[in-house]
CSV table of C-alpha atoms in Angstrom, one decimal:
chain,number,residue,atom,x,y,z
U,1,PHE,CA,255.9,-154.5,202.1
U,2,GLY,CA,257.4,-155.1,198.7
U,3,GLU,CA,260.5,-153.9,197.1
U,4,ALA,CA,260.0,-154.9,193.5
U,5,PRO,CA,262.2,-153.3,190.8
U,6,SER,CA,260.4,-150.6,188.7
U,7,ARG,CA,260.1,-150.2,185.0
U,8,ILE,CA,260.0,-147.0,183.0
U,9,VAL,CA,259.3,-146.1,179.4
U,10,VAL,CA,261.7,-143.6,177.8
U,11,SER,CA,261.2,-141.9,174.5
U,12,VAL,CA,264.3,-140.8,172.6
U,13,ALA,CA,264.8,-139.5,169.0
U,14,PRO,CA,265.8,-142.4,166.6
U,15,ASP,CA,269.3,-141.0,166.3
U,16,ASP,CA,269.7,-141.3,170.1
U,17,LEU,CA,268.6,-144.9,170.6
U,18,CYS,CA,272.0,-146.4,170.3
U,19,ALA,CA,273.5,-144.0,172.8
U,20,LEU,CA,270.7,-144.7,175.3
U,21,LEU,CA,271.1,-148.4,175.0
U,22,LYS,CA,274.8,-148.1,175.5
U,23,LEU,CA,274.3,-145.9,178.6
U,24,ALA,CA,271.8,-148.4,180.1
U,25,CYS,CA,274.2,-151.3,179.4
U,26,LYS,CA,277.2,-149.4,181.0
U,27,ALA,CA,275.0,-148.8,184.1
U,28,GLY,CA,273.8,-152.4,184.2
U,29,VAL,CA,270.3,-151.5,183.5
U,30,PRO,CA,268.3,-153.8,181.2
U,31,ALA,CA,266.8,-151.9,178.3
U,32,MET,CA,265.0,-152.7,175.0
U,33,LEU,CA,263.2,-151.1,172.2
U,34,LEU,CA,259.4,-151.3,172.6
U,35,GLY,CA,258.2,-149.3,169.7
U,36,CYS,CA,258.3,-146.2,167.7
U,37,VAL,CA,256.5,-142.9,168.3
U,38,GLY,CA,254.8,-141.1,165.5
U,39,ASP,CA,251.2,-142.3,165.0
U,40,ALA,CA,247.9,-141.5,166.6
U,41,ASP,CA,247.9,-145.0,168.3
U,42,LEU,CA,250.3,-146.5,170.8
U,43,THR,CA,251.1,-150.1,169.7
U,44,MET,CA,253.4,-152.4,171.7
U,45,GLU,CA,254.3,-155.7,170.3
U,46,VAL,CA,255.8,-158.9,171.9
U,47,GLY,CA,257.1,-161.5,169.5
U,48,GLY,CA,255.6,-159.5,166.5
U,49,ARG,CA,252.2,-159.7,167.9
U,50,PRO,CA,250.3,-156.5,169.3
U,51,VAL,CA,249.7,-156.6,173.1
U,52,VAL,CA,248.8,-153.0,173.6
U,53,GLN,CA,247.0,-150.9,171.0
U,54,ALA,CA,245.1,-147.7,172.0
U,55,PRO,CA,244.7,-144.1,170.8
U,56,VAL,CA,247.3,-141.8,172.3
U,57,THR,CA,244.5,-139.3,173.1
U,58,GLU,CA,242.6,-141.8,175.3
U,59,LEU,CA,245.9,-142.8,177.1
U,60,ALA,CA,246.6,-139.1,177.8
U,61,GLU,CA,243.2,-138.6,179.2
U,62,ALA,CA,243.5,-141.6,181.4
U,63,TRP,CA,246.9,-140.4,182.7
U,64,ARG,CA,245.7,-136.9,183.4
U,65,GLY,CA,242.6,-138.2,185.2
U,66,ALA,CA,244.3,-140.9,187.2
U,67,LEU,CA,245.3,-139.0,190.3
U,68,PRO,CA,242.2,-136.7,190.5
U,69,GLY,CA,240.1,-139.9,190.1
U,70,VAL,CA,241.8,-141.6,193.1
U,71,MET,CA,241.7,-138.5,195.2
U,72,SER,CA,238.0,-138.0,194.7
U,73,ARG,CA,237.1,-141.4,196.2
């Protein structure tokens, strides 16, 4: 049995980023900017180096098929 803290990715309009980070801070929840939305690929960088780079369409297909894939086993 494990009770590890969870992590989520939240997408907000650029004008709302500051407010989101303030809310997270006020609630004692660590938050950081991972990237920006607006391209056909998802790219996440750590220290200026890409660590994730994939087409959004492929990621969406993987997400939509994840539960049905597990349930069909």
